[in-house]
Short mmCIF file of C-alpha atoms in Angstrom, two decimals:
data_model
loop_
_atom_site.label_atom_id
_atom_site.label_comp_id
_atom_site.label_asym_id
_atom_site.label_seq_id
_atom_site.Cartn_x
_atom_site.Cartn_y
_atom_site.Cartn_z
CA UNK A 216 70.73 100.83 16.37
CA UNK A 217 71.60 98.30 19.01
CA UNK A 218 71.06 98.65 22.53
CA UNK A 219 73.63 98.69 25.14
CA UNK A 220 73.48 95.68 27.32
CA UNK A 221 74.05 95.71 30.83
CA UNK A 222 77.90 96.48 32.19
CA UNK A 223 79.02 93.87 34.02
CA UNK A 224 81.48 91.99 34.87
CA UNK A 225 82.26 88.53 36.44
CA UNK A 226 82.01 89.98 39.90
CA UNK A 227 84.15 88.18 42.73
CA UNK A 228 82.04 87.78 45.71
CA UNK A 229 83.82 89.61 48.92
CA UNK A 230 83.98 85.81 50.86
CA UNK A 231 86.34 85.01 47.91
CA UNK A 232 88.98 87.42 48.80
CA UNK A 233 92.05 85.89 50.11
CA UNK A 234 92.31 86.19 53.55
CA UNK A 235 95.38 87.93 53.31
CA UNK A 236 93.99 90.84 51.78
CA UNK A 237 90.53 91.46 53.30
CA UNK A 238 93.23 91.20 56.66
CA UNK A 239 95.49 93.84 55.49
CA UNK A 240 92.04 95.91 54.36
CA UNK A 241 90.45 95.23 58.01
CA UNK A 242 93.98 96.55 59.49
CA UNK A 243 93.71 99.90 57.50
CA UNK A 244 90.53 100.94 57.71
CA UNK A 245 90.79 100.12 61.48
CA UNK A 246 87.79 97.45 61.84
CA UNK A 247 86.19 94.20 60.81
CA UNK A 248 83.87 93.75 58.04
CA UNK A 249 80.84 92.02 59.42
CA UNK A 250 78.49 92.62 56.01
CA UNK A 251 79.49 92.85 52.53
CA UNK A 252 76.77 92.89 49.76
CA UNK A 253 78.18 93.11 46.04
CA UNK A 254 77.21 95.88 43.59
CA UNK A 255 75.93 95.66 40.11
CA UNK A 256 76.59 97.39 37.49
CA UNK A 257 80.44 97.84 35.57
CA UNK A 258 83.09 96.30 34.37
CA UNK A 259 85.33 95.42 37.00
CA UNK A 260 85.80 91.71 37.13
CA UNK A 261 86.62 91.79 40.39
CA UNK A 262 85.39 92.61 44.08
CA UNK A 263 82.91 95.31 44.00
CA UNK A 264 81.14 95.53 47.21
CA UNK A 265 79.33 97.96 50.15
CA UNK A 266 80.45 96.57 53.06
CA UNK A 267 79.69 97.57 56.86
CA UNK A 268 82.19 97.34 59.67
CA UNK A 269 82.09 96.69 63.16
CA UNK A 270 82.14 100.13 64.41
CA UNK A 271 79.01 100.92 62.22
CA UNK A 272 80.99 102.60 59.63
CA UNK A 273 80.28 101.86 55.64
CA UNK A 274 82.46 101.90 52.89
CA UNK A 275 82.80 100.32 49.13
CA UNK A 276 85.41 98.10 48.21
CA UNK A 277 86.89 97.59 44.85
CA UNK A 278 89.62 94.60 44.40
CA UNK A 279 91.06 92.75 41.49
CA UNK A 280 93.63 90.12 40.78
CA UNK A 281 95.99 90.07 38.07
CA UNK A 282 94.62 86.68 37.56
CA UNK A 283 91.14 87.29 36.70
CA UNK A 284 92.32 90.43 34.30
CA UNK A 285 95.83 91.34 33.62
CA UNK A 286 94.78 94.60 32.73
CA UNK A 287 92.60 95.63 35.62
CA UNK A 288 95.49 95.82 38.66
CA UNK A 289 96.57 98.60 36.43
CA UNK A 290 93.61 100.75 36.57
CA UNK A 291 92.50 100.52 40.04
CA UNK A 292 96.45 101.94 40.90
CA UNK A 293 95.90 104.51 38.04
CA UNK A 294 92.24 105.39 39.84
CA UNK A 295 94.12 105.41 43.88
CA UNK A 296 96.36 107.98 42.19
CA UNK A 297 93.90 109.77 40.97
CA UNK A 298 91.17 109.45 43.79
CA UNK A 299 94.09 110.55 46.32
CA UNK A 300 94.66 113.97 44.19
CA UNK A 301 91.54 115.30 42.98
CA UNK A 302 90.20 118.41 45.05
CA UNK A 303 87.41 117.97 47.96
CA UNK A 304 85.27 119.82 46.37
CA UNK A 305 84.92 116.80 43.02
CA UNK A 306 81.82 115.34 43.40
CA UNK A 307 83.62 111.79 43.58
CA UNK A 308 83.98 109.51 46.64
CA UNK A 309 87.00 110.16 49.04
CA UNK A 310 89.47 107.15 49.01
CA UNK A 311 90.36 105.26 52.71
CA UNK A 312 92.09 103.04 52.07
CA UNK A 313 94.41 100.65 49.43
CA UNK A 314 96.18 97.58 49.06
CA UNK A 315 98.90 96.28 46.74
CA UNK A 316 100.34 93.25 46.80
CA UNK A 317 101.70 93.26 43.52
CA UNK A 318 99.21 90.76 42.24
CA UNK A 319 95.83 92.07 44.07
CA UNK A 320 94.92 95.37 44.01
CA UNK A 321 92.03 96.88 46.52
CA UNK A 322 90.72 100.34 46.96
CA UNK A 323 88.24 101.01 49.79
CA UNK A 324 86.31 104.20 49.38
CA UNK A 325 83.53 106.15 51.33
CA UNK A 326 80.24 104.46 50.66
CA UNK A 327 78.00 107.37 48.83
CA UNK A 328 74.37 107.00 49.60
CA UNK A 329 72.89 107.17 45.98
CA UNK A 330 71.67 105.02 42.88
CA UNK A 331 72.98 104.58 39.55
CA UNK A 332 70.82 106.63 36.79
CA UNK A 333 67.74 104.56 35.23
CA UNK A 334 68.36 103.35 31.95
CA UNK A 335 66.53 103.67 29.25
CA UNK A 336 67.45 107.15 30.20
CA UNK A 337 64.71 109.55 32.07
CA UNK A 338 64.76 113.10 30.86
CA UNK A 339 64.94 114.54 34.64
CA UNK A 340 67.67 112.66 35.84
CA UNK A 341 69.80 113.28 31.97
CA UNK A 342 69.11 116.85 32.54
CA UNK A 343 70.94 116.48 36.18
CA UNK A 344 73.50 114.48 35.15
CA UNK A 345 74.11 117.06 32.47
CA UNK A 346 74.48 120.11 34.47
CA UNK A 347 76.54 118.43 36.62
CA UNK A 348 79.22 117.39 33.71
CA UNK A 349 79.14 121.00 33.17
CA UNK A 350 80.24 122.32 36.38
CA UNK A 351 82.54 118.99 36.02
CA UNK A 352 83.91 120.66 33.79
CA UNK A 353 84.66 124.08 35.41
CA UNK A 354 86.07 122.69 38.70
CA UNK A 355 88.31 120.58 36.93
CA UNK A 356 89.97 124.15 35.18
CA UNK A 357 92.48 124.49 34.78
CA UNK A 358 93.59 120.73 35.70
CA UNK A 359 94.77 120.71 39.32
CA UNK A 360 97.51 117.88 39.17
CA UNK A 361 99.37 116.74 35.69
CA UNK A 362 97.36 114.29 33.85
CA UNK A 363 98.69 113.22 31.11
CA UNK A 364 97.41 115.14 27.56
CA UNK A 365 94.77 113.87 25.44
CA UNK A 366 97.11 113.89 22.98
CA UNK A 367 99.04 110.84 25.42
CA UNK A 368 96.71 109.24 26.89
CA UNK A 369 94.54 108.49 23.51
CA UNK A 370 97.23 108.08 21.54
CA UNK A 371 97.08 104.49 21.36
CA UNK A 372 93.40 104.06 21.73
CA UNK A 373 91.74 106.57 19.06
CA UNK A 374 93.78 105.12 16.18
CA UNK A 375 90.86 102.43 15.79
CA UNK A 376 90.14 103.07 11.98
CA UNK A 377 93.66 102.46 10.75
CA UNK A 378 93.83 99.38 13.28
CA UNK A 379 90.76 98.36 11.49
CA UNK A 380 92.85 98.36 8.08
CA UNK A 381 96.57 97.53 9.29
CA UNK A 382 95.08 94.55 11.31
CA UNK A 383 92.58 93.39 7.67
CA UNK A 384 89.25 93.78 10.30
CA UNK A 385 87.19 95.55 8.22
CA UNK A 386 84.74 92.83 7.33
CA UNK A 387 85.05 91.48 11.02
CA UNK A 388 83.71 94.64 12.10
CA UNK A 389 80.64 94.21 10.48
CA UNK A 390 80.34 97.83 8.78
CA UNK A 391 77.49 99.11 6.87
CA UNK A 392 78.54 99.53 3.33
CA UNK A 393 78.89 103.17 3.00
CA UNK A 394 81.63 103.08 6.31
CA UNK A 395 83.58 100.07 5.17
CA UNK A 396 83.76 101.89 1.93
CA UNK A 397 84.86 104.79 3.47
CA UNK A 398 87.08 103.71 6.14
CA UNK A 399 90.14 105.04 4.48
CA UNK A 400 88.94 108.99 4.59
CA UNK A 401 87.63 108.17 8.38
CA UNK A 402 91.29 107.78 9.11
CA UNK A 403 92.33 110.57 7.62
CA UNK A 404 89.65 112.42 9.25
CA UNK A 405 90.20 111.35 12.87
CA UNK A 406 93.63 111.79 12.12
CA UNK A 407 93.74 115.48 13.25
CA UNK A 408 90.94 114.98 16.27
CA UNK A 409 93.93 116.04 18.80
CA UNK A 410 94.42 119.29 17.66
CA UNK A 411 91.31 120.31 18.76
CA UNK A 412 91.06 117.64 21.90
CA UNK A 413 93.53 119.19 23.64
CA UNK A 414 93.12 121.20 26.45
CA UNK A 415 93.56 122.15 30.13
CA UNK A 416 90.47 120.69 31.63
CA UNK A 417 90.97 117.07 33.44
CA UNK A 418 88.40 114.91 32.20
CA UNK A 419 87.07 111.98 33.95
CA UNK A 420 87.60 109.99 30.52
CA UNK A 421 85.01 107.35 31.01
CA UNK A 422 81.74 109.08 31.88
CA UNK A 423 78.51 106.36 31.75
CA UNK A 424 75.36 105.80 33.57
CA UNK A 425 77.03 102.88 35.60
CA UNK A 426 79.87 105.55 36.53
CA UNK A 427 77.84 107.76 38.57
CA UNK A 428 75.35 107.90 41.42
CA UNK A 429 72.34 110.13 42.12
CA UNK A 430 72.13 111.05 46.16
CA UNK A 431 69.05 112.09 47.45
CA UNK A 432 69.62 114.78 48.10
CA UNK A 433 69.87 116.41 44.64
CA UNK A 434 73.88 115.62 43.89
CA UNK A 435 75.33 113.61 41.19
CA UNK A 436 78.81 111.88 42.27
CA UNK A 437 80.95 110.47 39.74
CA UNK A 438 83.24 107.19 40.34
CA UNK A 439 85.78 105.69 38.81
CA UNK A 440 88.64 107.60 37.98
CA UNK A 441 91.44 105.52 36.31
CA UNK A 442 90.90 107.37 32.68
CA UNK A 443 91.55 110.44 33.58
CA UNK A 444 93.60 113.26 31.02
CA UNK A 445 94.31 116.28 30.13
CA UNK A 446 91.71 117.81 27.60
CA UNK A 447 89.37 120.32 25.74
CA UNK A 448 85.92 121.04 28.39
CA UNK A 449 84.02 120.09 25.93
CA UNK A 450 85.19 116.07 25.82
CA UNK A 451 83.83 114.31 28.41
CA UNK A 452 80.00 115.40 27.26
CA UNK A 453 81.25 114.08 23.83
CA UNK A 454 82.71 110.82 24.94
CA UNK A 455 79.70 110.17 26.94
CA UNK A 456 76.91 110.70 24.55
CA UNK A 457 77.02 107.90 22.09
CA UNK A 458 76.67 105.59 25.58
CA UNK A 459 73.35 107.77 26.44
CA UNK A 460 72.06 107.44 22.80
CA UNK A 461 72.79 103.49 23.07
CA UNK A 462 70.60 103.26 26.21
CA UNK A 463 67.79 104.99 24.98
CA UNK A 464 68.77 108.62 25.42
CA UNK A 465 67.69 111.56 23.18
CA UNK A 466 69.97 112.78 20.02
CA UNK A 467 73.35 113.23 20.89
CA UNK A 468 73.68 116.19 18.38
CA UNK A 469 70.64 118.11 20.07
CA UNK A 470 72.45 117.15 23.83
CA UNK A 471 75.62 118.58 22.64
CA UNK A 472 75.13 121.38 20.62
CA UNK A 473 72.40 122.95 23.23
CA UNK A 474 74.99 122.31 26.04
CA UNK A 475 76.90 125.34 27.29
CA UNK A 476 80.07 123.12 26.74
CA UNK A 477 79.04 121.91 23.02
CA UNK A 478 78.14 125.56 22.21
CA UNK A 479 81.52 126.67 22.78
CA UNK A 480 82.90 123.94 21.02
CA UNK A 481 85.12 124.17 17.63
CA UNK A 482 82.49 122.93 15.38
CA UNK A 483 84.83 120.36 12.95
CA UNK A 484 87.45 119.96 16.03
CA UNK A 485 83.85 118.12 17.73
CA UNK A 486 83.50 116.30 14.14
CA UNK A 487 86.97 114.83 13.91
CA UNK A 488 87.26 113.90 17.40
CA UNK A 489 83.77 112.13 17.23
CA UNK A 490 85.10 110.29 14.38
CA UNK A 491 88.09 109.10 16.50
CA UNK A 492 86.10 107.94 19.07
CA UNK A 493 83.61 105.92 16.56
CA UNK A 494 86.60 104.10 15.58
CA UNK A 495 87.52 103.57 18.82
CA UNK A 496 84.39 101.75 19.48
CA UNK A 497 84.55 99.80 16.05
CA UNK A 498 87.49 98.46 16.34
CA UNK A 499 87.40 97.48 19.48
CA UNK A 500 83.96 95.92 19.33
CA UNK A 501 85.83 93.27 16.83
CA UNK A 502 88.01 91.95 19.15
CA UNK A 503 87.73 89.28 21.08
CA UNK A 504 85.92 89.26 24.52
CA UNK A 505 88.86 90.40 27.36
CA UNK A 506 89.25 88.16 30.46
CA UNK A 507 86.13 88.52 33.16
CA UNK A 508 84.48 91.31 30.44
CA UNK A 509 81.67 89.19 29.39
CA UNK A 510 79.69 92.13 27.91
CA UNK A 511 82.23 94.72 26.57
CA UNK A 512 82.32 94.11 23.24
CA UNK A 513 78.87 94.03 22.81
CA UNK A 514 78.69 97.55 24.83
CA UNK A 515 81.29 98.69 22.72
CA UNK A 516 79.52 98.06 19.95
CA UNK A 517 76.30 99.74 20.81
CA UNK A 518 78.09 102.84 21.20
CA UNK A 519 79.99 102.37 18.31
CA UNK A 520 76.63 102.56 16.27
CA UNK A 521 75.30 105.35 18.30
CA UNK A 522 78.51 107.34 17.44
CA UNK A 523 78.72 106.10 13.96
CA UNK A 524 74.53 107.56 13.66
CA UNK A 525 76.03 110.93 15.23
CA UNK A 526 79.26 111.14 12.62
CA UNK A 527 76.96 110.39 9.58
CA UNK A 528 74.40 113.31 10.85
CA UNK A 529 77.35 115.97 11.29
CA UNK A 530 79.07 115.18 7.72
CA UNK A 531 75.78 115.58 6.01
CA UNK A 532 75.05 118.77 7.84
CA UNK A 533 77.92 120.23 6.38
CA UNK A 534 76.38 120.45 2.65
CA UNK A 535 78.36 119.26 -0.85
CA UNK A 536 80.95 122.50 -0.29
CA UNK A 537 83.09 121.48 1.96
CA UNK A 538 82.83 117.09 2.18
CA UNK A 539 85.03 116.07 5.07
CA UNK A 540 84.58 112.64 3.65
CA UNK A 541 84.10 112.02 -0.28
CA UNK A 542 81.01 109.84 -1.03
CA UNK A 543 78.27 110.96 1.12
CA UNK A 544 74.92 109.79 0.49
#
């Protein structure tokens, strides 16, 4: 199975702002910047940056032109939406400040004291970051603004089998036999995956190592909210599994199943979403490389293996009676 590479992006360093928009972030959060120091780690192409101000204050700044990424402006409005409405008591950073020019886009947060989880993943800190998706999970129910549905917001996105077929990328996607020959029942078997998806929880959407930060002091804060839907408790631990598998975490299948949110889970609703999302991966990981995204594809496709490895494990437990997919091995 491949291993994820790092997530990065082609970070813009905070001197290379415009001046018009580090001005109009200066004016809001009500003093200068005099250190900015940028972050590692995800795929913003943009600014990413801790900065101090004058007054001794700290924050993190996020920015991105519609230059470097056409896409990106998008999601860092979808996340100051989303950052301004979720509860105080989230574990997530509390927003200060944005900025909209209608090409740049820049969110300044509170800076949370706190590291990113080691990868290859260490047992301790999996086992925090797990029982914090958990009570995630519980907070966020029932949802406490309108997000759009699972149903919505994946609509367009978990539809990556028959994109495979209706755009001929099949052999582009570099399959192993047995899944090119079977792509056809893989659509029909993700087809359903929102009928058990669907739910009242909000989900963060895009859970990953590089998403979160350990504080000292015991907590684990997520960040990064532009993904956020409507959906079962149960699919944010499934979404973010294949990523821990491709960066040297244990078995998805033992994570999920002994998880108090897996456990309660609709055993072949968790199949046929899975399958969704491995298609997700796949097809995307045979597209070109987006704008600024260096690494994407390539982290795509490490989870896309780690996912397809999961799928293939949960069809075969299933036994010859009842084949979700003809052909098994």
């Amino acid at each position: 199975m491949t291993q994820a590479p790092p997530a990065t992006g082609r970070r813009t360093p905070w001197a290379e702002l415009p001046a018009h928009v580090k001005n109009a972030l200066t004016d809001k959060l009500g003093a200068e910047v005099t250190r900015a120091e940028t972050r590692p780690g995800g795929f913003s192409p943009g600014v990413a940056a801790s900065v101090t101000l004058a007054d001794g204050r700290h924050a993190f700044v996020k920015a991105v032109s519609a230059e470097t990424n056409p896409h990106s402006p998008g999601l860092h409005r979808a996340e100051a939406r989303h950052a301004a409405a979720l509860p105080p008591d989230v574990p997530a950073p509390r927003l200060l400040a944005t900025y909209d020019d209608g090409t740049w886009v820049a969110l300044a947060f509170e800076r949370v004291p706190g590291r990113q989880p080691e990868v290859p993943w260490r047992r301790d800190e999996l086992n925090r970051v797990l029982d914090a998706v958990g009570e995630l999970a519980r907070t966020l129910t029932p949802a406490p603004f309108d997000a759009p549905p699972a149903v919505e917001a994946l609509a367009g996105t978990f539809d990556g089998w028959r994109q495979l077929l209706d755009q001929d990328l099949v052999e582009a996607a570099h399959l192993d036999p047995w899944t090119a020959r079977n792509v056809p029942a893989l659509v029909e078997l993700a087809s359903t995956w929102a009928e058990f998806a669907s739910g009242d929880t909000l989900a963060h959407g895009d859970l990953r190592a590089d998403n979160m930060l350990l504080t000292p002091e015991g907590r684990v804060v997520f960040v990064d909210w532009p993904h956020v839907l409507r959906a079962a408790p149960w699919l944010d631990l499934l979404l973010m599994l294949p990523c821990v598998a491709a960066q040297g975490g244990p078995d998805p299948e033992v994570l999920f199943t002994g998880h108090p949110l897996g456990r309660d889970a609709d055993p072949e609703g968790v199949t046929r979403t899975l399958a969704a999302l491995t298609g997700y991966f796949l097809f995307h990981a045979a597209l070109p490389d987006p704008p600024g995204l260096p690494t994407l594809r390539s982290f795509q496709r490490a989870q896309g293996e780690a996912a397809l490895a999961w799928l293939k494990r949960r069809l075969r437990s299933r036994g010859a009676s009842r084949p979700l997919v003809p052909d098994l091995p």
